[in-house]
mmCIF file of C-alpha atoms in Angstrom:
data_model
loop_
_atom_site.group_PDB
_atom_site.id
_atom_site.type_symbol
_atom_site.label_atom_id
_atom_site.label_comp_id
_atom_site.label_asym_id
_atom_site.label_seq_id
_atom_site.Cartn_x
_atom_site.Cartn_y
_atom_site.Cartn_z
ATOM 1 C CA UNK A 509 5.976 -53.718 -22.402
ATOM 2 C CA UNK A 510 6.877 -52.904 -18.812
ATOM 3 C CA UNK A 511 3.289 -51.761 -18.118
ATOM 4 C CA UNK A 512 1.921 -55.111 -19.258
ATOM 5 C CA UNK A 513 4.486 -56.978 -17.170
ATOM 6 C CA UNK A 514 3.518 -55.020 -14.060
ATOM 7 C CA UNK A 515 -0.158 -55.732 -14.657
ATOM 8 C CA UNK A 516 0.509 -59.452 -15.042
ATOM 9 C CA UNK A 517 2.656 -59.544 -11.901
ATOM 10 C CA UNK A 518 -0.015 -57.705 -9.927
ATOM 11 C CA UNK A 519 -2.615 -60.152 -11.225
ATOM 12 C CA UNK A 520 -0.491 -63.138 -10.154
ATOM 13 C CA UNK A 521 -0.148 -61.657 -6.654
ATOM 14 C CA UNK A 522 -3.776 -60.622 -6.094
ATOM 15 C CA UNK A 523 -5.856 -63.123 -8.055
ATOM 16 C CA UNK A 524 -7.733 -66.247 -7.032
ATOM 17 C CA UNK A 525 -6.572 -69.014 -9.374
ATOM 18 C CA UNK A 526 -6.905 -72.749 -8.793
ATOM 19 C CA UNK A 527 -3.432 -73.338 -10.227
ATOM 20 C CA UNK A 528 -1.922 -71.213 -7.476
ATOM 21 C CA UNK A 529 -3.070 -73.792 -4.916
ATOM 22 C CA UNK A 530 -0.401 -76.143 -6.252
ATOM 23 C CA UNK A 531 2.162 -73.331 -6.372
ATOM 24 C CA UNK A 532 1.619 -72.459 -2.726
ATOM 25 C CA UNK A 533 1.612 -76.082 -1.553
ATOM 26 C CA UNK A 534 4.915 -76.701 -3.357
ATOM 27 C CA UNK A 535 6.417 -73.659 -1.615
ATOM 28 C CA UNK A 536 5.038 -74.581 1.826
ATOM 29 C CA UNK A 537 5.517 -78.382 1.901
ATOM 30 C CA UNK A 538 7.648 -79.276 -1.150
ATOM 31 C CA UNK A 539 8.537 -82.789 0.021
ATOM 32 C CA UNK A 540 5.086 -83.784 1.262
ATOM 33 C CA UNK A 541 3.296 -86.497 -0.694
ATOM 34 C CA UNK A 542 0.792 -84.963 -3.108
ATOM 35 C CA UNK A 543 -0.373 -87.778 -5.426
ATOM 36 C CA UNK A 544 -0.502 -91.550 -5.176
ATOM 37 C CA UNK A 545 -1.285 -93.191 -8.516
ATOM 38 C CA UNK A 546 -0.627 -96.911 -8.460
ATOM 39 C CA UNK A 547 3.115 -97.328 -7.945
ATOM 40 C CA UNK A 548 3.757 -93.657 -8.722
ATOM 41 C CA UNK A 549 4.370 -91.125 -5.952
ATOM 42 C CA UNK A 550 4.629 -87.374 -6.531
ATOM 43 C CA UNK A 551 5.639 -84.780 -3.960
ATOM 44 C CA UNK A 552 4.174 -81.294 -4.185
ATOM 45 C CA UNK A 553 7.470 -80.110 -5.675
ATOM 46 C CA UNK A 554 7.293 -82.795 -8.374
ATOM 47 C CA UNK A 555 3.592 -82.175 -8.928
ATOM 48 C CA UNK A 556 3.995 -78.426 -9.372
ATOM 49 C CA UNK A 557 7.040 -78.836 -11.622
ATOM 50 C CA UNK A 558 5.157 -81.206 -13.924
ATOM 51 C CA UNK A 559 2.158 -78.864 -13.996
ATOM 52 C CA UNK A 560 4.389 -75.920 -14.937
ATOM 53 C CA UNK A 561 6.258 -77.797 -17.655
ATOM 54 C CA UNK A 562 2.934 -78.892 -19.136
ATOM 55 C CA UNK A 563 1.610 -75.324 -18.970
ATOM 56 C CA UNK A 564 4.699 -74.025 -20.770
ATOM 57 C CA UNK A 565 4.251 -76.785 -23.349
ATOM 58 C CA UNK A 566 0.680 -75.644 -23.993
ATOM 59 C CA UNK A 567 1.868 -72.020 -24.260
ATOM 60 C CA UNK A 568 4.479 -73.067 -26.807
ATOM 61 C CA UNK A 569 1.717 -74.677 -28.865
ATOM 62 C CA UNK A 570 -0.340 -71.505 -28.895
ATOM 63 C CA UNK A 571 -2.846 -72.137 -26.090
ATOM 64 C CA UNK A 572 -3.994 -68.892 -24.515
ATOM 65 C CA UNK A 573 -6.462 -67.571 -21.934
ATOM 66 C CA UNK A 574 -10.006 -68.560 -22.900
ATOM 67 C CA UNK A 575 -9.055 -71.477 -25.159
ATOM 68 C CA UNK A 576 -10.683 -74.823 -24.366
ATOM 69 C CA UNK A 577 -8.886 -78.141 -23.883
ATOM 70 C CA UNK A 578 -10.911 -81.345 -23.526
ATOM 71 C CA UNK A 579 -9.805 -83.973 -20.999
ATOM 72 C CA UNK A 580 -10.835 -87.574 -21.541
ATOM 73 C CA UNK A 581 -9.304 -89.776 -18.867
ATOM 74 C CA UNK A 582 -10.155 -91.875 -15.849
ATOM 75 C CA UNK A 583 -8.392 -91.441 -12.503
ATOM 76 C CA UNK A 584 -4.692 -90.822 -13.118
ATOM 77 C CA UNK A 585 -1.998 -88.319 -12.182
ATOM 78 C CA UNK A 586 -2.120 -86.843 -15.678
ATOM 79 C CA UNK A 587 -5.751 -85.817 -15.177
ATOM 80 C CA UNK A 588 -4.671 -83.535 -12.337
ATOM 81 C CA UNK A 589 -1.593 -82.311 -14.224
ATOM 82 C CA UNK A 590 -3.684 -81.275 -17.223
ATOM 83 C CA UNK A 591 -6.375 -79.668 -15.057
ATOM 84 C CA UNK A 592 -3.989 -77.482 -13.074
ATOM 85 C CA UNK A 593 -1.869 -76.630 -16.127
ATOM 86 C CA UNK A 594 -5.037 -75.275 -17.733
ATOM 87 C CA UNK A 595 -5.776 -73.312 -14.548
ATOM 88 C CA UNK A 596 -2.421 -71.539 -14.528
ATOM 89 C CA UNK A 597 -2.918 -70.421 -18.136
ATOM 90 C CA UNK A 598 -6.581 -69.443 -17.971
ATOM 91 C CA UNK A 599 -7.318 -72.258 -20.434
ATOM 92 C CA UNK A 600 -10.752 -73.829 -19.904
ATOM 93 C CA UNK A 601 -10.651 -77.516 -19.018
ATOM 94 C CA UNK A 602 -13.523 -79.589 -20.434
ATOM 95 C CA UNK A 603 -13.724 -82.976 -18.653
ATOM 96 C CA UNK A 604 -15.441 -85.555 -20.833
ATOM 97 C CA UNK A 605 -18.126 -87.918 -19.531
ATOM 98 C CA UNK A 606 -16.649 -91.355 -20.223
ATOM 99 C CA UNK A 607 -20.048 -92.721 -21.268
ATOM 100 C CA UNK A 608 -20.163 -90.394 -24.293
ATOM 101 C CA UNK A 609 -19.289 -91.511 -27.791
ATOM 102 C CA UNK A 610 -20.327 -90.870 -31.407
ATOM 103 C CA UNK A 611 -22.562 -87.816 -31.963
ATOM 104 C CA UNK A 612 -22.961 -86.989 -28.276
ATOM 105 C CA UNK A 613 -19.210 -86.724 -27.774
ATOM 106 C CA UNK A 614 -18.798 -84.843 -31.047
ATOM 107 C CA UNK A 615 -21.480 -82.373 -30.001
ATOM 108 C CA UNK A 616 -19.738 -81.544 -26.709
ATOM 109 C CA UNK A 617 -16.310 -81.116 -28.321
ATOM 110 C CA UNK A 618 -17.806 -78.809 -30.929
ATOM 111 C CA UNK A 619 -20.027 -76.876 -28.518
ATOM 112 C CA UNK A 620 -17.112 -76.264 -26.117
ATOM 113 C CA UNK A 621 -14.952 -75.114 -29.051
ATOM 114 C CA UNK A 622 -12.184 -77.437 -27.895
ATOM 115 C CA UNK A 623 -9.019 -76.952 -29.918
ATOM 116 C CA UNK A 624 -7.307 -80.016 -28.441
ATOM 117 C CA UNK A 625 -7.940 -83.077 -26.313
ATOM 118 C CA UNK A 626 -5.935 -84.944 -23.695
ATOM 119 C CA UNK A 627 -6.959 -88.599 -23.903
ATOM 120 C CA UNK A 628 -5.977 -91.738 -22.037
ATOM 121 C CA UNK A 629 -4.634 -94.407 -24.369
ATOM 122 C CA UNK A 630 -7.343 -96.900 -23.360
ATOM 123 C CA UNK A 631 -10.010 -94.439 -24.551
ATOM 124 C CA UNK A 632 -8.618 -93.661 -28.002
ATOM 125 C CA UNK A 633 -11.017 -95.989 -29.805
ATOM 126 C CA UNK A 634 -13.976 -94.375 -28.038
ATOM 127 C CA UNK A 635 -12.656 -90.883 -28.839
ATOM 128 C CA UNK A 636 -12.282 -91.798 -32.515
ATOM 129 C CA UNK A 637 -16.026 -92.420 -32.806
ATOM 130 C CA UNK A 638 -16.383 -88.628 -32.610
ATOM 131 C CA UNK A 639 -13.069 -86.972 -33.512
ATOM 132 C CA UNK A 640 -13.418 -87.115 -37.338
ATOM 133 C CA UNK A 641 -16.662 -85.117 -36.973
ATOM 134 C CA UNK A 642 -14.911 -82.258 -35.136
ATOM 135 C CA UNK A 643 -12.188 -80.821 -37.408
ATOM 136 C CA UNK A 644 -11.579 -77.913 -34.999
ATOM 137 C CA UNK A 645 -9.862 -80.339 -32.594
ATOM 138 C CA UNK A 646 -6.406 -80.220 -34.137
ATOM 139 C CA UNK A 647 -4.253 -81.668 -31.342
ATOM 140 C CA UNK A 648 -4.444 -84.961 -29.481
ATOM 141 C CA UNK A 649 -2.219 -85.484 -26.434
ATOM 142 C CA UNK A 650 -2.180 -89.163 -25.493
ATOM 143 C CA UNK A 651 -1.658 -90.304 -21.898
ATOM 144 C CA UNK A 652 0.344 -93.459 -22.473
ATOM 145 C CA UNK A 653 0.345 -96.354 -19.966
ATOM 146 C CA UNK A 654 3.060 -95.636 -17.363
ATOM 147 C CA UNK A 655 4.366 -99.211 -17.631
ATOM 148 C CA UNK A 656 4.550 -99.236 -21.456
ATOM 149 C CA UNK A 657 5.524 -95.827 -22.876
ATOM 150 C CA UNK A 658 5.867 -95.760 -26.635
ATOM 151 C CA UNK A 659 3.227 -98.438 -27.094
ATOM 152 C CA UNK A 660 0.706 -96.107 -28.778
ATOM 153 C CA UNK A 661 0.855 -95.204 -32.475
ATOM 154 C CA UNK A 662 1.329 -91.420 -32.543
ATOM 155 C CA UNK A 663 2.000 -91.152 -36.246
ATOM 156 C CA UNK A 664 -1.160 -89.207 -37.077
ATOM 157 C CA UNK A 665 -0.904 -85.434 -37.714
ATOM 158 C CA UNK A 666 -1.329 -83.415 -34.524
ATOM 159 C CA UNK A 667 -0.873 -86.405 -32.209
ATOM 160 C CA UNK A 668 1.813 -86.654 -29.541
ATOM 161 C CA UNK A 669 2.253 -88.146 -26.100
ATOM 162 C CA UNK A 670 1.129 -86.121 -23.099
ATOM 163 C CA UNK A 671 4.526 -86.706 -21.508
ATOM 164 C CA UNK A 672 6.225 -85.050 -24.496
ATOM 165 C CA UNK A 673 4.056 -81.955 -24.087
ATOM 166 C CA UNK A 674 6.163 -80.763 -21.161
ATOM 167 C CA UNK A 675 9.455 -82.418 -22.045
ATOM 168 C CA UNK A 676 12.338 -79.935 -21.973
ATOM 169 C CA UNK A 677 10.107 -77.098 -20.798
ATOM 170 C CA UNK A 678 10.885 -74.796 -17.871
ATOM 171 C CA UNK A 679 9.573 -75.643 -14.410
ATOM 172 C CA UNK A 680 9.103 -72.027 -13.330
ATOM 173 C CA UNK A 681 5.706 -70.421 -12.905
ATOM 174 C CA UNK A 682 4.042 -69.246 -16.147
ATOM 175 C CA UNK A 683 3.249 -65.539 -15.809
ATOM 176 C CA UNK A 684 -0.191 -65.262 -17.388
ATOM 177 C CA UNK A 685 -2.982 -62.861 -16.508
ATOM 178 C CA UNK A 686 -6.127 -64.738 -15.477
ATOM 179 C CA UNK A 687 -9.285 -63.241 -13.982
ATOM 180 C CA UNK A 688 -10.933 -64.554 -10.808
ATOM 181 C CA UNK A 689 -14.202 -65.042 -12.689
ATOM 182 C CA UNK A 690 -12.632 -66.498 -15.820
ATOM 183 C CA UNK A 691 -14.037 -69.942 -16.629
ATOM 184 C CA UNK A 692 -11.941 -72.773 -15.227
ATOM 185 C CA UNK A 693 -14.115 -75.589 -16.521
ATOM 186 C CA UNK A 694 -17.126 -76.470 -18.621
ATOM 187 C CA UNK A 695 -18.930 -79.379 -16.973
ATOM 188 C CA UNK A 696 -21.549 -80.774 -19.324
ATOM 189 C CA UNK A 697 -24.835 -82.190 -18.105
ATOM 190 C CA UNK A 698 -25.766 -85.790 -18.885
ATOM 191 C CA UNK A 699 -28.041 -84.841 -21.780
ATOM 192 C CA UNK A 700 -30.764 -87.322 -20.808
ATOM 193 C CA UNK A 701 -33.660 -85.112 -21.962
ATOM 194 C CA UNK A 702 -31.928 -82.878 -24.524
ATOM 195 C CA UNK A 703 -28.455 -81.946 -25.742
ATOM 196 C CA UNK A 704 -25.852 -81.661 -22.931
ATOM 197 C CA UNK A 705 -25.469 -78.142 -21.553
ATOM 198 C CA UNK A 706 -22.145 -76.706 -20.459
ATOM 199 C CA UNK A 707 -22.099 -75.475 -16.855
ATOM 200 C CA UNK A 708 -19.385 -72.846 -16.429
ATOM 201 C CA UNK A 709 -17.288 -73.010 -13.271
ATOM 202 C CA UNK A 710 -15.118 -69.966 -12.551
ATOM 203 C CA UNK A 711 -11.867 -70.033 -10.595
ATOM 204 C CA UNK A 712 -13.558 -68.087 -7.792
ATOM 205 C CA UNK A 713 -16.603 -70.368 -7.587
ATOM 206 C CA UNK A 714 -14.612 -73.614 -7.552
ATOM 207 C CA UNK A 715 -12.116 -72.170 -5.051
ATOM 208 C CA UNK A 716 -14.886 -71.136 -2.647
ATOM 209 C CA UNK A 717 -16.584 -74.512 -3.068
ATOM 210 C CA UNK A 718 -13.300 -76.236 -2.199
ATOM 211 C CA UNK A 719 -12.891 -74.116 0.925
ATOM 212 C CA UNK A 720 -16.418 -75.084 1.935
ATOM 213 C CA UNK A 721 -15.527 -78.766 1.621
ATOM 214 C CA UNK A 722 -12.444 -78.281 3.779
ATOM 215 C CA UNK A 723 -14.380 -76.438 6.487
ATOM 216 C CA UNK A 724 -17.452 -78.681 6.543
ATOM 217 C CA UNK A 725 -15.423 -81.904 6.549
ATOM 218 C CA UNK A 726 -12.817 -80.642 9.023
ATOM 219 C CA UNK A 727 -9.934 -81.563 6.724
ATOM 220 C CA UNK A 728 -6.349 -81.250 7.951
ATOM 221 C CA UNK A 729 -2.997 -81.187 6.208
ATOM 222 C CA UNK A 730 -2.240 -84.758 7.279
ATOM 223 C CA UNK A 731 -5.433 -86.195 5.752
ATOM 224 C CA UNK A 732 -5.389 -88.445 2.679
ATOM 225 C CA UNK A 733 -8.272 -88.383 0.228
ATOM 226 C CA UNK A 734 -9.357 -90.931 -2.361
ATOM 227 C CA UNK A 735 -10.356 -89.264 -5.637
ATOM 228 C CA UNK A 736 -13.523 -91.051 -6.755
ATOM 229 C CA UNK A 737 -14.716 -89.882 -10.156
#
């Protein structure tokens, strides 16, 4: 209805949402370099467009505000794409500790109520030590190696490439109502003394923490940062 549309538009204008950081950067400096990943280079325009197409792909597959999507990948552009696509939709991103496997990994996927997982191709074998124990995870989006697309067997039900998730989707901004204090991520503790515990990070909390980093470190627009996981 028109009333709902107005509420969503007002939310998009007034809210604090981590996904909007990419939106604003793409509007302000569209041609500036945003991501360096090996031989790949993405401008803020390219970055934001890929994020939006991925977000629309998740919407088309039924992902909605409050759903959880696990993310099992090392440093790569797709990690950031998935994270910010979740942000724009109000979907909770659940980064996976890459030391987890078997029951520990299965516990986290189940506890977070993840309905899907984005996984780097090199980690599929590790993921499969837990996935059969978590039937609620119905979708697997595989980040294929950039230099060898199509090299991963995606013939299993619910599996597809991460690249295909946004293929053919619109690049415009998804208009979704998301609250400032909605959870952006569940970061699970190491579980050294008991079962891992999910620490909830809201959009507002992570945004303020990011601003603190910028201020304390004196960051400028021309700076380049190495993402060390």
